[in-house]
mmCIF file of C-alpha atoms and ligand atoms in Angstrom:
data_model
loop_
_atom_site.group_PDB
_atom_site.id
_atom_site.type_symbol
_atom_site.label_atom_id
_atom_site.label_comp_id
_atom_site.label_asym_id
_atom_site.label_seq_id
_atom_site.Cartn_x
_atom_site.Cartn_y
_atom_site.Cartn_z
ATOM 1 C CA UNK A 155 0.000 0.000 0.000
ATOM 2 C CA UNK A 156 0.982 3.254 -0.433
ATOM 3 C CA UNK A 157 -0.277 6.728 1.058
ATOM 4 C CA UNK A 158 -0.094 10.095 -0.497
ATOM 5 C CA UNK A 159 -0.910 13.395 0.835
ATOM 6 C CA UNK A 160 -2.690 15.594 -1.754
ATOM 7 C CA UNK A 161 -3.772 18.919 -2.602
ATOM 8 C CA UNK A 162 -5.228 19.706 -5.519
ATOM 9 C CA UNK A 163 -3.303 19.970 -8.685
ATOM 10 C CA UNK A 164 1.211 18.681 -8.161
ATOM 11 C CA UNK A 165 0.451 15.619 -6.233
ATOM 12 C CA UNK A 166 -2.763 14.711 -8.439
ATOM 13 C CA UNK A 167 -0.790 15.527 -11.878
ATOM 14 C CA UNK A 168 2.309 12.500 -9.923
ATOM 15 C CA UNK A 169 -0.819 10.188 -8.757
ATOM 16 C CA UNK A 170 -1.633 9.964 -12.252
ATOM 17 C CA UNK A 171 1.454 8.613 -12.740
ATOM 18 C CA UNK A 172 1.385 6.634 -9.745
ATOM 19 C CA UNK A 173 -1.433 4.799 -11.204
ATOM 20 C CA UNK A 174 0.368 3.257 -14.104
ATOM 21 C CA UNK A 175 2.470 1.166 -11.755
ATOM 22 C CA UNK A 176 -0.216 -0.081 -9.351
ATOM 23 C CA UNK A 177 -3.827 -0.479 -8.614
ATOM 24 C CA UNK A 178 -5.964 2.032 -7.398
ATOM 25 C CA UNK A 179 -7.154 0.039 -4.681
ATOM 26 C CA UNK A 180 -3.342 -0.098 -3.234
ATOM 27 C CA UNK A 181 -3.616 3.647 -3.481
ATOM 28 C CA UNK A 182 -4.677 5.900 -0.247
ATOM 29 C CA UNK A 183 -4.856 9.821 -0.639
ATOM 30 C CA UNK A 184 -4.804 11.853 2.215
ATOM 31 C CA UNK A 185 -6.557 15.021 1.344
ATOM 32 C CA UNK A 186 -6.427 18.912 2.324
ATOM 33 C CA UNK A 187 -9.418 20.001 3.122
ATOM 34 C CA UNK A 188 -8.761 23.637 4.547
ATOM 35 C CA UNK A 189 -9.704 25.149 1.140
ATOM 36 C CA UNK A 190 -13.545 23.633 1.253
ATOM 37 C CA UNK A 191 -16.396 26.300 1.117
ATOM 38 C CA UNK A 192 -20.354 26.486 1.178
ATOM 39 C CA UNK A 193 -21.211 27.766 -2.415
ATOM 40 C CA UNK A 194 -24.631 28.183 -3.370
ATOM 41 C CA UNK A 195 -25.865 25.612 -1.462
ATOM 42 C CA UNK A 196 -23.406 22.844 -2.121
ATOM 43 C CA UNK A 197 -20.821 22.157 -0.625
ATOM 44 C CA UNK A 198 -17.176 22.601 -2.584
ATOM 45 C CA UNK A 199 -14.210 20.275 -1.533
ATOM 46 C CA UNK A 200 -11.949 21.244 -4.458
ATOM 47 C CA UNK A 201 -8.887 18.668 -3.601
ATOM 48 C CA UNK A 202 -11.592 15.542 -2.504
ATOM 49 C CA UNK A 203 -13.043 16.560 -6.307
ATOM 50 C CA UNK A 204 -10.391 16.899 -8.167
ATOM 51 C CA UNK A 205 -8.998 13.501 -6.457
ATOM 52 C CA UNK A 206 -12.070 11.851 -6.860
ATOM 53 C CA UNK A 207 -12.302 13.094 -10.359
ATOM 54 C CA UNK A 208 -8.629 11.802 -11.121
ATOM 55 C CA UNK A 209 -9.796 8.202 -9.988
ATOM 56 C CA UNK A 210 -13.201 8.098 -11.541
ATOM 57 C CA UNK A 211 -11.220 9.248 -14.893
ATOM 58 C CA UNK A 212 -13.539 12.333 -15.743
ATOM 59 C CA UNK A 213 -11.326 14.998 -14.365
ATOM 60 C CA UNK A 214 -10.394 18.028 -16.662
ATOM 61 C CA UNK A 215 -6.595 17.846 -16.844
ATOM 62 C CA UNK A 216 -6.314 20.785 -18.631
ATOM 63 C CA UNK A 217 -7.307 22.957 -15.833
ATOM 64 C CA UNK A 218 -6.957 20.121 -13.103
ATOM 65 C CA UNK A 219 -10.119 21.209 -11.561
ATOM 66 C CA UNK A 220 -13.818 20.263 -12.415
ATOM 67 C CA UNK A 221 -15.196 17.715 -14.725
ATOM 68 C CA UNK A 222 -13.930 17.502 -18.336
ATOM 69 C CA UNK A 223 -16.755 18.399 -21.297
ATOM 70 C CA UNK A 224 -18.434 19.684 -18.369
ATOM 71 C CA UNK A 225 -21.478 22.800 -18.924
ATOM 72 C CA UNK A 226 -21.804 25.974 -17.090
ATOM 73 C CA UNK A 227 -25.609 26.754 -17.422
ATOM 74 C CA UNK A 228 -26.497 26.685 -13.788
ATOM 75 C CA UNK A 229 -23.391 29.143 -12.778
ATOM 76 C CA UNK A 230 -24.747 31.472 -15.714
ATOM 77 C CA UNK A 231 -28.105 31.253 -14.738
ATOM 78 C CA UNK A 232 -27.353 31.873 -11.353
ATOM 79 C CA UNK A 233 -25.077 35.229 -12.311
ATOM 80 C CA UNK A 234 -27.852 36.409 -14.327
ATOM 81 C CA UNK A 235 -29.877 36.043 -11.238
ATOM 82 C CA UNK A 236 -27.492 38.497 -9.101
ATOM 83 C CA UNK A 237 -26.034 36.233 -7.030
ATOM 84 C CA UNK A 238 -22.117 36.525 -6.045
ATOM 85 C CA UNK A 239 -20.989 32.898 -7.151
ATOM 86 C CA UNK A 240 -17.063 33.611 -7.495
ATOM 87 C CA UNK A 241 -16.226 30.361 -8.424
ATOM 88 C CA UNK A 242 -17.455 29.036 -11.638
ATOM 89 C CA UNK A 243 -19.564 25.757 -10.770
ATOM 90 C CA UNK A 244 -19.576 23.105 -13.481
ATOM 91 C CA UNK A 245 -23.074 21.735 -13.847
ATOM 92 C CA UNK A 246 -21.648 18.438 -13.261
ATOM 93 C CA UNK A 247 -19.325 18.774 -10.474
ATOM 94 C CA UNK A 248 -22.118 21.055 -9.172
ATOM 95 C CA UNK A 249 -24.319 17.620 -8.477
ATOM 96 C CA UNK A 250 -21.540 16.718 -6.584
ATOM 97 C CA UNK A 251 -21.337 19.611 -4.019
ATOM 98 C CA UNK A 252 -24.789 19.418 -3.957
ATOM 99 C CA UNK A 253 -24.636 15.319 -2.852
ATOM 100 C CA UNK A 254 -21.980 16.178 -0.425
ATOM 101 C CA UNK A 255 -24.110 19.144 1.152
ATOM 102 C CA UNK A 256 -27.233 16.926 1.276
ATOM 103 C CA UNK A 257 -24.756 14.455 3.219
ATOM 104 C CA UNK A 258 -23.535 16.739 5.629
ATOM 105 C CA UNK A 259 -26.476 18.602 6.542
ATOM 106 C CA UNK A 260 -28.317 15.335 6.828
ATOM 107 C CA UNK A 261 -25.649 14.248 9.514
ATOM 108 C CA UNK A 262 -22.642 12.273 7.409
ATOM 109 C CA UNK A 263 -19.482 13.359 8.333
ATOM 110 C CA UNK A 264 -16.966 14.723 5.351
ATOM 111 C CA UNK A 265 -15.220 11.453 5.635
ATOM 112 C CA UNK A 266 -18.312 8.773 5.298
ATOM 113 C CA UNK A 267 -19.878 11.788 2.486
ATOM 114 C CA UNK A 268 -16.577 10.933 0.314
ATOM 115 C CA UNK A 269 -16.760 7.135 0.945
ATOM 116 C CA UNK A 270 -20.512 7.520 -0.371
ATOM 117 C CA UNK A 271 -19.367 9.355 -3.425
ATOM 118 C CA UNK A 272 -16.489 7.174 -3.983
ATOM 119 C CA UNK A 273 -18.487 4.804 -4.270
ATOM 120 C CA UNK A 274 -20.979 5.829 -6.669
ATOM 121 C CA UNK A 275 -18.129 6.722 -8.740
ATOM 122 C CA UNK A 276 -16.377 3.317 -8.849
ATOM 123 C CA UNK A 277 -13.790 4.584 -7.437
ATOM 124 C CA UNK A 278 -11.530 1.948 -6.009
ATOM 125 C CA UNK A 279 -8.787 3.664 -4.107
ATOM 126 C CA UNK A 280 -9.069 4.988 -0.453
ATOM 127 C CA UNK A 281 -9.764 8.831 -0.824
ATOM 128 C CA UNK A 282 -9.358 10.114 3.031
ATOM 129 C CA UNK A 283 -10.226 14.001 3.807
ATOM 130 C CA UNK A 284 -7.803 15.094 6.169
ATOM 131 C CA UNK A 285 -10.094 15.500 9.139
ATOM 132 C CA UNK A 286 -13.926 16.086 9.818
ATOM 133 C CA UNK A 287 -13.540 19.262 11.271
ATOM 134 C CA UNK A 288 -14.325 22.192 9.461
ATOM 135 C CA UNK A 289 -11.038 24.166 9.101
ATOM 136 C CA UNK A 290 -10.133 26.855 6.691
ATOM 137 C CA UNK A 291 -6.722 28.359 5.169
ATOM 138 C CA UNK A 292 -7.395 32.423 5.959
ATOM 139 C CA UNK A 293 -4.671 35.177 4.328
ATOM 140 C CA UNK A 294 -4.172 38.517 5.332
ATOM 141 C CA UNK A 295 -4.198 41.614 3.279
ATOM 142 C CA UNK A 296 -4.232 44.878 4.293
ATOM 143 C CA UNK A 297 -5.135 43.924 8.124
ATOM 144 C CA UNK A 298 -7.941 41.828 7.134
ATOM 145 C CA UNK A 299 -8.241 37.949 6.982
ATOM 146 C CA UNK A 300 -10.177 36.929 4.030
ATOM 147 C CA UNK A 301 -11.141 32.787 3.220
ATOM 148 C CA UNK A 302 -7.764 31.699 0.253
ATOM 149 C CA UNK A 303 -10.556 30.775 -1.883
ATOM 150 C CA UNK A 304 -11.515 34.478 -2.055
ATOM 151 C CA UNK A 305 -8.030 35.509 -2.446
ATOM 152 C CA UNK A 306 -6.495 33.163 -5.151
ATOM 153 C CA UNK A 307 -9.869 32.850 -6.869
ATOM 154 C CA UNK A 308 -11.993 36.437 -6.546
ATOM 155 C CA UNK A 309 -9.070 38.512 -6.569
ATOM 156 C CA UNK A 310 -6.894 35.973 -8.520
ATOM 157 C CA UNK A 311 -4.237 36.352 -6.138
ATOM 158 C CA UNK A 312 -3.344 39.816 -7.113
ATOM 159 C CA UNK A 313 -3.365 41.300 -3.869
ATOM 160 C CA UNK A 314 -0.086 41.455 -1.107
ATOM 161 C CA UNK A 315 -1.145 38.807 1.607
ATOM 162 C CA UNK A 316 1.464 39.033 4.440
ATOM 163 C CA UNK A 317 0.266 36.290 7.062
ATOM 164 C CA UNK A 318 -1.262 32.875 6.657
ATOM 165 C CA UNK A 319 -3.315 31.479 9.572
ATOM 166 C CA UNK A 320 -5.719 27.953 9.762
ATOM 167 C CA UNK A 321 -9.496 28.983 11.563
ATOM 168 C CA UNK A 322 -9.918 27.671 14.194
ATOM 169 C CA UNK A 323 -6.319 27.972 15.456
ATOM 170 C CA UNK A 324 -6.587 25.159 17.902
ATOM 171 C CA UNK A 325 -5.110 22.102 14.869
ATOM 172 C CA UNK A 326 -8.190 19.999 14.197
ATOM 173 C CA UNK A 327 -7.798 16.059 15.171
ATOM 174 C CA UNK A 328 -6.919 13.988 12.022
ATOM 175 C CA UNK A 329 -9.174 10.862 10.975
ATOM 176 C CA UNK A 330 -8.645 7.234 12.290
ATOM 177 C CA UNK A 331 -8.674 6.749 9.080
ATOM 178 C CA UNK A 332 -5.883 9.186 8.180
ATOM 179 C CA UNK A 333 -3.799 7.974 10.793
ATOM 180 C CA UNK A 334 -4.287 3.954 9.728
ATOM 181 C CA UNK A 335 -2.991 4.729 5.972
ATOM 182 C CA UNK A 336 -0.129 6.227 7.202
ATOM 183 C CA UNK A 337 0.905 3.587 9.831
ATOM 184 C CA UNK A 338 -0.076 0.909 7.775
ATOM 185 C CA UNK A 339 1.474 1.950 4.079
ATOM 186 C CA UNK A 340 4.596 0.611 2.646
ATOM 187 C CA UNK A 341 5.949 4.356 2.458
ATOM 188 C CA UNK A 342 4.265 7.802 2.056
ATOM 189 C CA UNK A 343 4.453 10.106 -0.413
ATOM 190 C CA UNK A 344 3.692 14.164 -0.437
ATOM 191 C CA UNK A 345 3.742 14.971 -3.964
ATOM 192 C CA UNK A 346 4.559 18.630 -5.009
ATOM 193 C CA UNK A 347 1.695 20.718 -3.951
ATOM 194 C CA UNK A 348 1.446 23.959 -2.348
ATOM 195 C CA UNK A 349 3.535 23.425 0.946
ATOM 196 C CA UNK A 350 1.676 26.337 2.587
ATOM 197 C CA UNK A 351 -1.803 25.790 1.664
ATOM 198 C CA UNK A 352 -2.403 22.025 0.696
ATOM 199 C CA UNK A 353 0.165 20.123 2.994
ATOM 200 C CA UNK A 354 0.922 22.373 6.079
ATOM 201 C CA UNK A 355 -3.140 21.607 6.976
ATOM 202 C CA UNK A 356 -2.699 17.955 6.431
ATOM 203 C CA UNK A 357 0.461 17.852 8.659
ATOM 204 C CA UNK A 358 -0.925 20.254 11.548
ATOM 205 C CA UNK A 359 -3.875 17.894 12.070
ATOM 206 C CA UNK A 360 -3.553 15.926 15.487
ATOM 207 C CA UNK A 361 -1.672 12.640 15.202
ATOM 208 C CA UNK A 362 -0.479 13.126 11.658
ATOM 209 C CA UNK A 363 3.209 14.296 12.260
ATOM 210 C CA UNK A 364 3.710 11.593 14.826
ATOM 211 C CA UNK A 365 2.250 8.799 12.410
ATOM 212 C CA UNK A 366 5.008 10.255 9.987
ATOM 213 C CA UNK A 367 7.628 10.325 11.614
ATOM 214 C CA UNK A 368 7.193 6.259 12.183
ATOM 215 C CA UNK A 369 6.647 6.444 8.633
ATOM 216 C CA UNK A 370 9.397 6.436 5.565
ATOM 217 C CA UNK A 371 8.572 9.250 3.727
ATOM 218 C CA UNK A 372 9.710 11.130 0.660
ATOM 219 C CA UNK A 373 8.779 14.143 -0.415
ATOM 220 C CA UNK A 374 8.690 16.302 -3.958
ATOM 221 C CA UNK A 375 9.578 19.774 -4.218
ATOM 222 C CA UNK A 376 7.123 21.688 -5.872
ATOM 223 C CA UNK A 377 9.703 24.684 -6.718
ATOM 224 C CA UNK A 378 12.467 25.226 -9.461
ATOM 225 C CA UNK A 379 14.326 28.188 -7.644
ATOM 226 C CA UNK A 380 12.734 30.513 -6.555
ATOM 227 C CA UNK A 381 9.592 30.054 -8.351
ATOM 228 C CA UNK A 382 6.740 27.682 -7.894
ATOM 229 C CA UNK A 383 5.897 25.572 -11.339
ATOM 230 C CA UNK A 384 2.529 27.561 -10.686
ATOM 231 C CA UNK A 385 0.469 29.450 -8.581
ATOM 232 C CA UNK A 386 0.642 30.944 -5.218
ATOM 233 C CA UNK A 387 2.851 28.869 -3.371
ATOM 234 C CA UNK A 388 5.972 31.065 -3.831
ATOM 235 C CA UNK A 389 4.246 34.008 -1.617
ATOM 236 C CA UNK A 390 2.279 31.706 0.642
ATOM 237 C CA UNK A 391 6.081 30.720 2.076
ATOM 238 C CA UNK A 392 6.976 34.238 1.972
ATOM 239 C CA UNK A 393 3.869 35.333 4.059
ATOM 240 C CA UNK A 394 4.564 32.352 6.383
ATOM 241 C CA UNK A 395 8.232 33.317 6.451
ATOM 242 C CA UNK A 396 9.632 30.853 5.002
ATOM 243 C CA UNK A 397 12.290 31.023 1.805
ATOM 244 C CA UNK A 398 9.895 30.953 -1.314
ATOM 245 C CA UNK A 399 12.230 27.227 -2.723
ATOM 246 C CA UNK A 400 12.467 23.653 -2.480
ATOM 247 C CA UNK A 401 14.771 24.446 0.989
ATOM 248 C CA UNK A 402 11.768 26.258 2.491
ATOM 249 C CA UNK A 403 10.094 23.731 1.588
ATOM 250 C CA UNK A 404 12.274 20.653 3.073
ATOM 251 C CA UNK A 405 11.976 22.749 6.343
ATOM 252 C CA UNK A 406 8.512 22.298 6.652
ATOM 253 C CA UNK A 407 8.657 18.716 6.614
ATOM 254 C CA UNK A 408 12.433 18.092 7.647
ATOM 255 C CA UNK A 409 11.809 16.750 11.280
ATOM 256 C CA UNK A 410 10.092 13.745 9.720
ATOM 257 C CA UNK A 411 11.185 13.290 6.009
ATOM 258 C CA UNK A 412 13.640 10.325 5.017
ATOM 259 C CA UNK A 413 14.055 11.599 1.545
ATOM 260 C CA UNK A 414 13.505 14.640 -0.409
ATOM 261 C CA UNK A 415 13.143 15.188 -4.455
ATOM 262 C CA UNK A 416 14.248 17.904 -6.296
ATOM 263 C CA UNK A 417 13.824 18.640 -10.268
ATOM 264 C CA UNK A 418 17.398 17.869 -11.840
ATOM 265 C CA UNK A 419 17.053 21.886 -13.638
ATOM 266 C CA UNK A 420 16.740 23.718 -9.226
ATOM 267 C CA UNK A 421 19.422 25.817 -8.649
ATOM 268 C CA UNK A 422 18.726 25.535 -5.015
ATOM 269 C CA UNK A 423 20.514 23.367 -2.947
ATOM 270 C CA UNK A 424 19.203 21.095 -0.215
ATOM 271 C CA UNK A 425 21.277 18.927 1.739
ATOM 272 C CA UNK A 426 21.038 14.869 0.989
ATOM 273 C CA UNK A 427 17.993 15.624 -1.930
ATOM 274 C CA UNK A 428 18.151 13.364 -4.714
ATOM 275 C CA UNK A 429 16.784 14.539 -8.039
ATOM 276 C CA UNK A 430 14.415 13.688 -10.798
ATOM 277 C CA UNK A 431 12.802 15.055 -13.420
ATOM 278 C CA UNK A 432 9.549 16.459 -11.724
ATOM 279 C CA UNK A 433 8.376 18.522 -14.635
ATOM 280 C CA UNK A 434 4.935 16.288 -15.028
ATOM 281 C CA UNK A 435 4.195 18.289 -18.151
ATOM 282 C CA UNK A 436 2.536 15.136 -19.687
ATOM 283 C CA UNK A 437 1.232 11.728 -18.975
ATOM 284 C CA UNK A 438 4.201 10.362 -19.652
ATOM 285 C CA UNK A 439 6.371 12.573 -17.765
ATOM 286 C CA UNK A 440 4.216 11.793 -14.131
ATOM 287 C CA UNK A 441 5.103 8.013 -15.091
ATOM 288 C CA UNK A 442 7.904 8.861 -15.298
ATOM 289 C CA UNK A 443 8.970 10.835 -12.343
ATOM 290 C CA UNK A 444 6.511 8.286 -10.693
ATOM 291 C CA UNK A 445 9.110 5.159 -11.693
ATOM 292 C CA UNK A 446 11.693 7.205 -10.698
ATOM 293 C CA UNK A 447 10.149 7.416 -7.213
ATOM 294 C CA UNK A 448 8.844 3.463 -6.767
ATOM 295 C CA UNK A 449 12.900 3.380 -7.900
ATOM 296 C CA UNK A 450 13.825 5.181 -5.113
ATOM 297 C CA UNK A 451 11.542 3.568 -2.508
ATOM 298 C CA UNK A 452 13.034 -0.100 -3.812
ATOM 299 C CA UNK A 453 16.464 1.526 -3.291
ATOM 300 C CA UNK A 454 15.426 2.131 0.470
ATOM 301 C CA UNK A 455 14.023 -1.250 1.118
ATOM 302 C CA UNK A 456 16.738 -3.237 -0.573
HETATM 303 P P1 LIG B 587 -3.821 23.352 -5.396
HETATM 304 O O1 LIG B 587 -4.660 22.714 -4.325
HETATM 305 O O2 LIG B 587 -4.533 23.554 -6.706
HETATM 306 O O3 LIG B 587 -3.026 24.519 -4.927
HETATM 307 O O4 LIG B 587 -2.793 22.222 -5.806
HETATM 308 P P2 LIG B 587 -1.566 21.568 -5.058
HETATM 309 O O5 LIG B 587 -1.294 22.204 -3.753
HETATM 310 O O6 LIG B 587 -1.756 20.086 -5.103
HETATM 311 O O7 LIG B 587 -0.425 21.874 -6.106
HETATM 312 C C1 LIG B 587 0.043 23.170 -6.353
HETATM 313 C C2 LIG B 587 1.529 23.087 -6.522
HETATM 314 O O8 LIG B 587 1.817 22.119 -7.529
HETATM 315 C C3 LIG B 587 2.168 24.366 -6.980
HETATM 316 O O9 LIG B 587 2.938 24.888 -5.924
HETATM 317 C C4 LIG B 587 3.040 23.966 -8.175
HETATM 318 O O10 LIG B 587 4.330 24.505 -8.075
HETATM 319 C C5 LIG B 587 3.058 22.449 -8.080
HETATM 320 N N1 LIG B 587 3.127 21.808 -9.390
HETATM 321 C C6 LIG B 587 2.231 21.881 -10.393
HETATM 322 N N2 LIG B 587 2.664 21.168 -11.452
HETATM 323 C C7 LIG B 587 3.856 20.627 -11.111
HETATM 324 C C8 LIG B 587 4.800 19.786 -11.783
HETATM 325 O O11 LIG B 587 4.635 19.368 -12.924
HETATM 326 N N3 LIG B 587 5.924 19.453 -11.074
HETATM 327 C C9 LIG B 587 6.141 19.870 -9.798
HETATM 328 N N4 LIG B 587 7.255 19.486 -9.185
HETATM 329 N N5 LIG B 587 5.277 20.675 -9.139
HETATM 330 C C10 LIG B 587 4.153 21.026 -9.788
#
């Protein structure tokens, strides 16, 4: 078995590669779910979809979010109507959110609501949200704390954000489930997504550093320099005050990381990091990088 920890685009774009050298159902995800929101009624879990998605093979891989061929009538319908939906809601994907809302509301927690839709997707690998607390990534700019969804999506992360902070503070206790994937996997992986706002949340929920550190676990870097391969992630580490690189980055998760992967091209140097070609810039390319890592875990085990 193995266990990755996911947000929603770098560790997907590797799982898909990851998927071409083993079953699904020897596949657990650990999923962030610090970016979820109630959206015109439904409720949006944009890593669980785009997960789920990946597994049930209808995600859109051009824009690694939402359903592919999917229609927008509802979201148009619904501007047209006045109302403030800032997030363009497939028609599709919008059935989802509204499934998982019914679910909730009628008592399911997130974690039996994704097991439910799993399900009814075919979906044969283990798809765990990170807790069953509600728990949100918040940013500040100018003074005030606004929801990441309204500042990478609404204002398409164009505004200065100088402080990063998880509501509620206190961390949120990680499933049983969670915890069981990572104690009982062969190794874990964190792919290369956003350090700040898709793995940080995983990693500060109760139990989960502890399970790791039992754990062998690599990691990917999701920078090349000082640059992110896209979006935010480069001043989420700056607003959290840490270097905007793959070193930042191997901070973060230092105190319980075995290995940690750099792309061959990073000028940045960290310690003891071997390096791959992480550039997953095709199907191909996330087998690729994904035999190099299977490589690297064989290495370990002898
Ligand atoms: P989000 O939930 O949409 O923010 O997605 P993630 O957190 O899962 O992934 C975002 C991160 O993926 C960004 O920081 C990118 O730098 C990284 N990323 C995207 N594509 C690639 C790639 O091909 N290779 C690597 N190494 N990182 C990538």
């Amino acid at each position: 078995m193995i266990t990755l920890l996911s947000g929603g685009t770098g560790t997907p774009k590797l799982l898909r590669g990851v998927r071409c050298h083993t079953t699904d159902q020897q596949i657990n995800v650990v999923v962030n779910t610090a970016e979820d929101v109630w959206i015109s009624g439904g409720h949006l879990s944009p890593d669980i979809d785009t997960v789920m998605y990946l597994f049930a093979g209808t995600l859109n891989t051009e824009t690694w979010w939402g359903i592919a061929g999917d229609t927008f009538l509802t979201h148009k319908a619904l501007l047209d109507l006045g109302t403030d939906e800032y997030i363009a809601i497939g028609d599709r994907d919008r059935a989802v959110q509204i499934a998982r809302g019914e679910l909730l509301t009628n008592g399911k927690s997130l974690t039996e609501a994704t097991t439910i839709l799993c399900r009814n997707m075919g979906i044969k690998a283990g798809v765990l949200p990170m807790t069953d607390s509600p728990v949100a990534t918040m940013v500040r700019s100018s003074g005030e704390y606004i929801h990441f969804q309204e500042y990478w999506v609404r204002c398409r992360g164009s505004i200065p954000i100088d402080a990063v902070k998880r509501v509620p503070e206190s961390p949120p206790p990680a499933t049983e489930d969670v915890i069981k994937a990572i104690s009982e996997a062969d190794a874990v992986i964190i792919g290369p997504s956003n350090p700040v706002t898709s793995i940080l949340p995983i990693l500060e929920c109760k139990g989960v550093r502890e399970a790791l550190r039992e754990q062998y676990v690599l990691a990917v870097s999701p920078f090349i320099g000082l640059a992110p391969f896209s979006g935010p992630a480069g001043e989420l580490m700056k607003a959290k005050g840490f270097p905007p690189s793959s070193l930042g980055t191997w901070e973060l998760y230092r105190d319980f990381l075995d290995l940690f992967v750099q792309d061959k091209r990073d000028t940045v140097t960290v310690p003891g990091a071997a390096r791959l070609d992480t550039m997953m810039t095709s199907e191909e390319k996330s087998r690729d990088l994904a035999k190099g890592l299977f490589g690297l875990m064989e290495m370990h085990y002898g």
